[in-house]
Tab-separated table of C-alpha atoms and ligand atoms in Angstrom:
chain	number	residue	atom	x	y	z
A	138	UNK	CA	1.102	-17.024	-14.515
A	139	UNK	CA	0.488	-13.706	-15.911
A	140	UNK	CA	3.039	-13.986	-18.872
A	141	UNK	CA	6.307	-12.436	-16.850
A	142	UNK	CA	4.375	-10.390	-14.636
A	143	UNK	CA	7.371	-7.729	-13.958
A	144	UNK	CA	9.085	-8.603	-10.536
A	145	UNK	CA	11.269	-5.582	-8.661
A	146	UNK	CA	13.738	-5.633	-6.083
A	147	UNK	CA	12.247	-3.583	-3.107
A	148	UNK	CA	15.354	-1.528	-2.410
A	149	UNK	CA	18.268	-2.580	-0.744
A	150	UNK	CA	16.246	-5.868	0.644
A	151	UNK	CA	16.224	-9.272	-0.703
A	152	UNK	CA	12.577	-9.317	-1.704
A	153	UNK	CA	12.209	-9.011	-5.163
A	154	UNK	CA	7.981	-8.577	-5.373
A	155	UNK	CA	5.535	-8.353	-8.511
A	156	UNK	CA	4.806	-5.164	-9.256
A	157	UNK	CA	1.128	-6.017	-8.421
A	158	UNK	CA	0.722	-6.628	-5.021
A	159	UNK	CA	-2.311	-7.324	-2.848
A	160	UNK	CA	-4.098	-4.947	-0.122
A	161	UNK	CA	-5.894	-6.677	2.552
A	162	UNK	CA	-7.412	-3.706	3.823
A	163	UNK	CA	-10.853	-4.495	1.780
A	164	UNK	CA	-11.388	-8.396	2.863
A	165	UNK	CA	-11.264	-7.216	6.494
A	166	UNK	CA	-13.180	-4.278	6.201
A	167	UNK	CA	-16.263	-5.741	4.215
A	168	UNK	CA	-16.010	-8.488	5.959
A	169	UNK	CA	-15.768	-11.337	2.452
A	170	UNK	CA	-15.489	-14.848	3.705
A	171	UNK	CA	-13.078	-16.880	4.029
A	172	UNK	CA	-13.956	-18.936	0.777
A	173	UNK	CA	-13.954	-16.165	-1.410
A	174	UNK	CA	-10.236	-15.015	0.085
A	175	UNK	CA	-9.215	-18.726	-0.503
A	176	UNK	CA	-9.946	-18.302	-3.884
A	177	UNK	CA	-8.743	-14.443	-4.066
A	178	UNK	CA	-4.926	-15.103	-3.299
A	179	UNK	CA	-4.943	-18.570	-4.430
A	180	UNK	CA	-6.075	-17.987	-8.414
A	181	UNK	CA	-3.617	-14.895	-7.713
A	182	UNK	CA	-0.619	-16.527	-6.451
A	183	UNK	CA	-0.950	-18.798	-9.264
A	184	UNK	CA	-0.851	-16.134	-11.720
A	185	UNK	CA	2.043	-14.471	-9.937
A	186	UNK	CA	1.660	-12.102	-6.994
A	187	UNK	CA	4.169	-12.667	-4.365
A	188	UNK	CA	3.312	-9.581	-1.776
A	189	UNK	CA	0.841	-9.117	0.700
A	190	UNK	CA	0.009	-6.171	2.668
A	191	UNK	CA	-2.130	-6.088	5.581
A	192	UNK	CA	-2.585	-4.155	8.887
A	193	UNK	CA	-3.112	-5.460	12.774
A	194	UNK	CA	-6.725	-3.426	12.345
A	195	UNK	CA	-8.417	-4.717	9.085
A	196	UNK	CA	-10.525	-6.328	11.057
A	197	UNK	CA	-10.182	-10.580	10.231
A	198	UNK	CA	-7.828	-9.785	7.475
A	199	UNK	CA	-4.803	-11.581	8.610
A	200	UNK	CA	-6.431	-14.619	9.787
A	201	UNK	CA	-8.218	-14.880	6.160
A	202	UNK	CA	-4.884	-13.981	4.648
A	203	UNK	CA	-3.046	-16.363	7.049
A	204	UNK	CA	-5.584	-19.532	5.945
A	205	UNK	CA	-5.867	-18.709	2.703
A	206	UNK	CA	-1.732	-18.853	2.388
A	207	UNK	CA	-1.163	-22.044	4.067
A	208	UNK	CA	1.122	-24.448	2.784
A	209	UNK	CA	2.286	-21.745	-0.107
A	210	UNK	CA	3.683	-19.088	2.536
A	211	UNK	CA	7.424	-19.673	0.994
A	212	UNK	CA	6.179	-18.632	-2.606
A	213	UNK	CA	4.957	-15.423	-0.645
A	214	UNK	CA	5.855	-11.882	1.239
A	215	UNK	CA	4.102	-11.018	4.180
A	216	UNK	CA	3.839	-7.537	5.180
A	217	UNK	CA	2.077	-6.352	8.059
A	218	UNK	CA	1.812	-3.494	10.375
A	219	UNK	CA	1.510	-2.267	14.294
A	220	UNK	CA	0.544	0.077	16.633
A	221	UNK	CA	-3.512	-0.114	16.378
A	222	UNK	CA	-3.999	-3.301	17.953
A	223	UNK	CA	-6.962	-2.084	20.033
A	224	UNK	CA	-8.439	-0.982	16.117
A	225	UNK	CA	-7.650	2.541	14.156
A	226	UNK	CA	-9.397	4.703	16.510
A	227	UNK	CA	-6.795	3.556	19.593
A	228	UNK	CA	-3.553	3.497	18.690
A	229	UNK	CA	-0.824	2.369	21.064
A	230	UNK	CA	2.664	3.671	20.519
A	231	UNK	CA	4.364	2.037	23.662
A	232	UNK	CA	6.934	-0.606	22.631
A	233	UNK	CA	5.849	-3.415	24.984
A	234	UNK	CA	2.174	-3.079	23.068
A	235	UNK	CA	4.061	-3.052	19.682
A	236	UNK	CA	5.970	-6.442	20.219
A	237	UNK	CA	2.527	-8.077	21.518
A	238	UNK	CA	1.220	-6.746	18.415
A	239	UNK	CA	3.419	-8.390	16.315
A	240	UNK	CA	3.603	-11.770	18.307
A	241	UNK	CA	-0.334	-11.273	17.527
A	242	UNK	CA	0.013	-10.989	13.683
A	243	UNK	CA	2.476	-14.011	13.772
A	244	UNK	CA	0.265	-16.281	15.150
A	245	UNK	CA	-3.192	-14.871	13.078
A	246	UNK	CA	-0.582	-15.342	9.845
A	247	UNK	CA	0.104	-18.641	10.628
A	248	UNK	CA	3.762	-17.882	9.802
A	249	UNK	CA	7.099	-17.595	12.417
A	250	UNK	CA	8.159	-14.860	10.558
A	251	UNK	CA	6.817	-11.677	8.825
A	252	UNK	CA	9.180	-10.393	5.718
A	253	UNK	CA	7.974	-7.247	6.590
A	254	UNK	CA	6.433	-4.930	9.931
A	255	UNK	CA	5.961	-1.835	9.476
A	256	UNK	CA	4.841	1.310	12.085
A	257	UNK	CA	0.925	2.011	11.287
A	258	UNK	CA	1.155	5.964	10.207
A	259	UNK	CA	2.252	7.161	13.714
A	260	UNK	CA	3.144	10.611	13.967
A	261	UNK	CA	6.152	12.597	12.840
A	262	UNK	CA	6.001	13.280	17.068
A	263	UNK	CA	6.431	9.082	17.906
A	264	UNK	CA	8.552	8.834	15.406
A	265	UNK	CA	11.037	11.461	16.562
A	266	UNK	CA	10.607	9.982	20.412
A	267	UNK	CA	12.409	7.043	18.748
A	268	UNK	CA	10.806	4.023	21.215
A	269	UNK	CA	8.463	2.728	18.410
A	270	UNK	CA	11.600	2.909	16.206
A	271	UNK	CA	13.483	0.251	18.345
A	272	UNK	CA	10.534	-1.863	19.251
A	273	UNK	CA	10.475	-2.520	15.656
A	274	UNK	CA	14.509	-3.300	15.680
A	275	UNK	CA	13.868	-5.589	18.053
A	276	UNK	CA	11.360	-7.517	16.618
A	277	UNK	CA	14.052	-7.988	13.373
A	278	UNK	CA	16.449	-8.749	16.192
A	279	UNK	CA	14.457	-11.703	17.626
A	280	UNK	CA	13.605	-13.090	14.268
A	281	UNK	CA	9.903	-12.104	14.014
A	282	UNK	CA	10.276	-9.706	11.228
A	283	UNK	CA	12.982	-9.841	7.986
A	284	UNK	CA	12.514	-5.835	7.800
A	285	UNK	CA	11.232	-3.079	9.035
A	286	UNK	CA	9.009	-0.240	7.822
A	287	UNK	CA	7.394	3.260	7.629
A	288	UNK	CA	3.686	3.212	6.414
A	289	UNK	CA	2.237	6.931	5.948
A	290	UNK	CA	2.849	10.209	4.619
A	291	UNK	CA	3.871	13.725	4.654
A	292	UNK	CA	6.491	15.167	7.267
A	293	UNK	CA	6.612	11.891	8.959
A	294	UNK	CA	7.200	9.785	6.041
A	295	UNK	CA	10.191	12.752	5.205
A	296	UNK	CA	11.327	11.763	8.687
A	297	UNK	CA	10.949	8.123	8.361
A	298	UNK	CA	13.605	8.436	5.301
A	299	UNK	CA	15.648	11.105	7.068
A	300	UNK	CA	16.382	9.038	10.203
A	301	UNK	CA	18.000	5.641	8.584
A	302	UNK	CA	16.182	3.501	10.348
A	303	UNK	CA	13.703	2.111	8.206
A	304	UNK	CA	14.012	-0.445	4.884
A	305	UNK	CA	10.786	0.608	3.081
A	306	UNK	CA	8.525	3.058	2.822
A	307	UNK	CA	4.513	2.183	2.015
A	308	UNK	CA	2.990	5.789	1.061
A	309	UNK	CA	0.436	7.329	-1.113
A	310	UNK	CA	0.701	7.153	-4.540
A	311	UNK	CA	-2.052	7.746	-7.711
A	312	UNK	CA	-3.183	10.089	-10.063
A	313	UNK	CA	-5.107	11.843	-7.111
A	314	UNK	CA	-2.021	11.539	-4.622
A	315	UNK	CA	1.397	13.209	-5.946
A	316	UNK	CA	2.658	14.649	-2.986
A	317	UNK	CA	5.123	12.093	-2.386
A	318	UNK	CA	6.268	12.298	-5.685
A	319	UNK	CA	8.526	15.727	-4.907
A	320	UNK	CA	8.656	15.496	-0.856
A	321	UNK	CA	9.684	11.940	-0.047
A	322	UNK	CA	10.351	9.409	-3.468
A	323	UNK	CA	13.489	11.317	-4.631
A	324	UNK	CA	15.277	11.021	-0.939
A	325	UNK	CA	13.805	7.273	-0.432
A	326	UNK	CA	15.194	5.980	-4.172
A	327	UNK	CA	19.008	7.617	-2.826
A	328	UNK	CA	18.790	5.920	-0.186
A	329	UNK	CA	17.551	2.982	-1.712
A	330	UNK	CA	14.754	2.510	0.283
A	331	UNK	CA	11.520	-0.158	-0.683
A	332	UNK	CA	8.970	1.931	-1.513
A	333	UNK	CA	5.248	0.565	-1.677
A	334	UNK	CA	2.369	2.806	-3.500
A	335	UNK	CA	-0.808	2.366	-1.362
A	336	UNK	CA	-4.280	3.275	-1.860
A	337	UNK	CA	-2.669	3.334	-6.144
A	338	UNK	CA	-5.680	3.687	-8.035
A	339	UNK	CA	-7.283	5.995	-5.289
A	340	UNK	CA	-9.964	3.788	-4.660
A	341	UNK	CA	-11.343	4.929	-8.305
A	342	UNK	CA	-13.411	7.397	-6.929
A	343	UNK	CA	-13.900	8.395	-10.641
A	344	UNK	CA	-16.633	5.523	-10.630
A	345	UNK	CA	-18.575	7.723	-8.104
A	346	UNK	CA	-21.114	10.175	-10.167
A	347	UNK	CA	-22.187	11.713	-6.990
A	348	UNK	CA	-19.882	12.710	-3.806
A	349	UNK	CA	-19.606	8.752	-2.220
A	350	UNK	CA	-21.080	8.518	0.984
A	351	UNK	CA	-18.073	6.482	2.141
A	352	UNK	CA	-15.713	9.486	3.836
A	353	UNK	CA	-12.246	8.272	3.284
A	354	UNK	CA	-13.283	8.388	-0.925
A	355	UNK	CA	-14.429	11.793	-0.771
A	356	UNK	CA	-10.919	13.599	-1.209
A	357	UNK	CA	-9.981	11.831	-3.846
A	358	UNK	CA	-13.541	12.151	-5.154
A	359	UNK	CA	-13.281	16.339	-5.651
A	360	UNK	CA	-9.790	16.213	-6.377
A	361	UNK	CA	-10.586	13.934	-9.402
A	362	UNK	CA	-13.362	16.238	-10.330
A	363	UNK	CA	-10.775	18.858	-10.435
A	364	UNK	CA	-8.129	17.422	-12.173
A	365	UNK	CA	-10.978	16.016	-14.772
A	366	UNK	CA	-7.966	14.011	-16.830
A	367	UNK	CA	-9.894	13.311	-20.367
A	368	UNK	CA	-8.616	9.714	-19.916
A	369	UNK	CA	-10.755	8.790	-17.345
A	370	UNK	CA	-13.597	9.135	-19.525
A	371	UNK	CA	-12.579	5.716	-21.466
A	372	UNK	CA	-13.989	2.581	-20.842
A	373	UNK	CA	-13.262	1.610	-17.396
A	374	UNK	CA	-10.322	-0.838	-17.996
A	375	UNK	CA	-7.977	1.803	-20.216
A	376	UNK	CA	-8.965	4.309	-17.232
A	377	UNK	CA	-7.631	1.679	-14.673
A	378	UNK	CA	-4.930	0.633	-16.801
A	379	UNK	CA	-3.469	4.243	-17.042
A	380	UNK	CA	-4.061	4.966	-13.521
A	381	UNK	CA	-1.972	1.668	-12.249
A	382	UNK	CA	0.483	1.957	-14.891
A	383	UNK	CA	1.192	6.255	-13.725
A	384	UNK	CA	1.947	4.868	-9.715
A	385	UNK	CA	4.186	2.393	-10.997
A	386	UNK	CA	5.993	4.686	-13.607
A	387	UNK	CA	6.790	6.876	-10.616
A	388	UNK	CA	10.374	6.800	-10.494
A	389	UNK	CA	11.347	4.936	-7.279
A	390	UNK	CA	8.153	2.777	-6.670
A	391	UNK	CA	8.616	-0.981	-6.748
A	392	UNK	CA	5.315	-2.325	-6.531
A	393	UNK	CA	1.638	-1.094	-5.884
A	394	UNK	CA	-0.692	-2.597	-3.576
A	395	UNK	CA	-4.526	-2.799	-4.865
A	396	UNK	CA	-7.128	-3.929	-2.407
A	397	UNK	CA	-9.827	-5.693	-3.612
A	398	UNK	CA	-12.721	-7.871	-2.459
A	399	UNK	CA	-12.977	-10.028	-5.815
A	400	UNK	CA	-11.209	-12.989	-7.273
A	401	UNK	CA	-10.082	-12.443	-10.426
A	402	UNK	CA	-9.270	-8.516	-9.659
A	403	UNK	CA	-5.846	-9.060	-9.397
A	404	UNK	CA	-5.619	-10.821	-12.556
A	405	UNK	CA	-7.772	-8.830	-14.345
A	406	UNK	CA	-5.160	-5.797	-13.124
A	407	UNK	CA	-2.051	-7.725	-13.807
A	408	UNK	CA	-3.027	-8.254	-17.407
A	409	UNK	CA	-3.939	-4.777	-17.927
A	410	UNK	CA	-0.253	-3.228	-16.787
A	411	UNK	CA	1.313	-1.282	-19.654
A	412	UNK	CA	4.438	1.236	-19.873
A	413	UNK	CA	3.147	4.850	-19.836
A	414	UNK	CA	4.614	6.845	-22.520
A	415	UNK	CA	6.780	9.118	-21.365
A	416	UNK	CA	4.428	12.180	-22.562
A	417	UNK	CA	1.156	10.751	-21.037
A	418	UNK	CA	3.417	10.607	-17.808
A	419	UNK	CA	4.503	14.130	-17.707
A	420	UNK	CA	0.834	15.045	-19.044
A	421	UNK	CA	-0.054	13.839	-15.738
A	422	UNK	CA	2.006	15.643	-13.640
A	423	UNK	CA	1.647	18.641	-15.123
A	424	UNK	CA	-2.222	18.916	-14.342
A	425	UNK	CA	-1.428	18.113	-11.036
A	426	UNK	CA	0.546	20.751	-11.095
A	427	UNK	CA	-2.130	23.450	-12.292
A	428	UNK	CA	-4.386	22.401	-10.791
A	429	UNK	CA	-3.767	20.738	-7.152
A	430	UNK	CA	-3.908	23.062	-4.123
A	431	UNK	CA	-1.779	23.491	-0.849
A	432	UNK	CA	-4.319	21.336	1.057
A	433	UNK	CA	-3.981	18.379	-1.248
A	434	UNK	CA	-1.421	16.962	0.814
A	435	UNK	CA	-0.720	12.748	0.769
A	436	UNK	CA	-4.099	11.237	2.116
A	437	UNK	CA	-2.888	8.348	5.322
B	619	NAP	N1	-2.103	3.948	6.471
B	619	NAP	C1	-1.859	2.844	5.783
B	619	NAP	O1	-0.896	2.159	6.032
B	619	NAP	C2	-2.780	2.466	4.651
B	619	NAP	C3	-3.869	3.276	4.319
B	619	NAP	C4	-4.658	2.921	3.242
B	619	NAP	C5	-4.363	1.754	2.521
B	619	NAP	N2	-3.301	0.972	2.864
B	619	NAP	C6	-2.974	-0.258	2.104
B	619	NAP	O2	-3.126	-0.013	0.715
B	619	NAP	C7	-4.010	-0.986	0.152
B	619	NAP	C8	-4.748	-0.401	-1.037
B	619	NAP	O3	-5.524	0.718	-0.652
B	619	NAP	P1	-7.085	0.819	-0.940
B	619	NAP	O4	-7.653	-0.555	-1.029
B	619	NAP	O5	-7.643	1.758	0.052
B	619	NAP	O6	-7.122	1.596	-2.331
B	619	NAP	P2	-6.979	1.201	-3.885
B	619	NAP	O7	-6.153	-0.030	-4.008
B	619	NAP	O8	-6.542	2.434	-4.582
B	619	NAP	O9	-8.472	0.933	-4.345
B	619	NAP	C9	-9.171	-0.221	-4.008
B	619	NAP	C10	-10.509	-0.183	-4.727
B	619	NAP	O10	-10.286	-0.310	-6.129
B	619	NAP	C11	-11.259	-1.164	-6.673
B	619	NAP	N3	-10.697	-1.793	-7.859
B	619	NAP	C12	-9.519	-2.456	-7.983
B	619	NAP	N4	-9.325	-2.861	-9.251
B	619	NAP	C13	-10.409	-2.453	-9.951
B	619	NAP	C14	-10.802	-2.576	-11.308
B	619	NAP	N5	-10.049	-3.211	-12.215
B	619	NAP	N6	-11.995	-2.026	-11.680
B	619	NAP	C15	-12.776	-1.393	-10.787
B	619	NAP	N7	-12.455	-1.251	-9.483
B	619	NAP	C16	-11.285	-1.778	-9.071
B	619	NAP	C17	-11.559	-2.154	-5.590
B	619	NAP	O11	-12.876	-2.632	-5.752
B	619	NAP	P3	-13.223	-4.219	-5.921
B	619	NAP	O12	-13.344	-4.767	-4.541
B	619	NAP	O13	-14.496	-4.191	-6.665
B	619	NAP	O14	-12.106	-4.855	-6.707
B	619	NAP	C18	-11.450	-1.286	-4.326
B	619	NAP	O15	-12.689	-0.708	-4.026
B	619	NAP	C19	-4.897	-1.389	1.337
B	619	NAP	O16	-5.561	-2.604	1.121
B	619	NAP	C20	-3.877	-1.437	2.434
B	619	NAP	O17	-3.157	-2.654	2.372
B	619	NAP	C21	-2.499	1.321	3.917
């Protein structure tokens, strides 16, 4: 185990998750097979993570997560999300397809329960409509799912608070991604909401010299460029150990979910988590303030 790996109690649920969680987004997407995920979580668990994320679209993602579990799933929290079932490009809002969705991720987890399901960055229009809403109450209701979620950003994820329906929140959150920090984190922590920082090192674009070719980099890409923080000059562990330790010195966030295709990443990550000085913190913010426009809004 990571000595004491920090642990934090997502809001006003009972899951109490290291503050180094696990994205699952990457071992669907690039396709890394099922050995290598078997050796991922399981050289991570035993160092210490306890949360998963993963999505109904990331490709095999939660049938590699769901093997590579097994017999451990009590020392773990599964968190999963609907409404893409058909893959990102077709999303399905309609309740009925919801629940099948999440009968689906059940039986790819391996598990009878998920801890957590969460709606899959719908719009602030299907979330207002309010069907998605209850398809997700009544998955808790029939036992399929501990808690329910939000996962997205902007005016929806304001919504997503606002309405009182929701136990967590997973949103954008990095040195390249502060919008949440003024519109949504201050109304999610009073109402003691989870909140979960995705994409939290923003996919270190910083590594890229040139614009990557890989589109959903390339915002955070010339935004970095922009904000040119000295820091990220360093060698590339104190840059990712300053970036991971700003999203989880955001007041409000309880843990921060890195995706990664490599075994001992999560490790590696965990041993590198530090507490940001309270000046380095506000040095942060305060370039993003100079410097970030109107259009730099929280990246789904
Ligand atoms: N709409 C949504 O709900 C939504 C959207 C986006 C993401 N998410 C969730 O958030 C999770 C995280 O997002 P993300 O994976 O896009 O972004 P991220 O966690 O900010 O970045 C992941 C990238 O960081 C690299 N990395 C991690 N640690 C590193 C280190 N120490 N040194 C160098 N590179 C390192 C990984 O590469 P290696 O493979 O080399 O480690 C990977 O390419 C996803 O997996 C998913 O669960 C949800």
């Amino acid at each position: 185990m990571i000595a004491g790996i920090e642990r934090r109690r997502l809001g006003r649920t009972d899951i109490v998750a290291s503050v180094l969680g696990f994205g699952g987004s990457e071992i669907g997407y690039q396709r890394v097979s099922g050995r290598t995920v078997d050796r991922l979580l399981g050289s991570a668990l035993d160092a210490g993570l306890n949360l998963i994320d993963t999505a109904e679209c990331y490709e095999d993602s939660e049938a590699l997560i769901g093997r590579a579990v097994g017999a451990r799933r009590r020392d773990v929290f599964l968190l999963t999300k609907c409404g893409h079932a058909g893959g990102w490009a077709r999303p399905d809002w309609r309740p009925a397809a919801l629940l099948a969705s999440v009968e689906r991720s059940l039986r790819r987890l391996a598990t009878d329960h998920l801890d957590l399901i969460q709606l899959h960055s719908c719009s602030l229009a299907v979330l207002r409509r309010g069907d998605a809403i209850a398809a997700l109450e009544r998955a808790r209701e029939r036992g399929w799912a501990r808690y329910i979620g939000y996962s997205g950003d902007g005016a929806a994820a304001r919504y997503a608070i606002e309405c009182g329906r929701f136990d967590t929140l997973q949103t954008s959150i990095s040195l390249a991604d502060q919008e949440a920090l003024t519109l949504t984190l201050p109304l999610a922590r009073a109402r003691r909401m989870g909140v979960i920082a995705k994409r939290p090192l923003a996919n270190v674009a910083w590594r890229h010299a040139r614009k990557p070719a890989e589109p959903y980099e390339q915002d955070y890409w010339a935004r970095l460029r922009a904000l040119d923080y000295p820091f990220l000059r360093s060698a590339p562990d104190a840059a990712i150990a300053t970036a991971l330790s700003f999203t989880l010195s955001v007041p409000g966030v309880h843990t921060a979910i890195v995706g990664t295709t490599k075994p001992e990443r999560w490790r590696q990550n965990a041993a590198l988590l530090r507490a940001l000085p309270v000046e380095e913190f506000e040095r942060i913010r305060a370039r993003w303030r100079e410097v970030a426009g109107a259009s730099w809004v929280g990246q789904v």
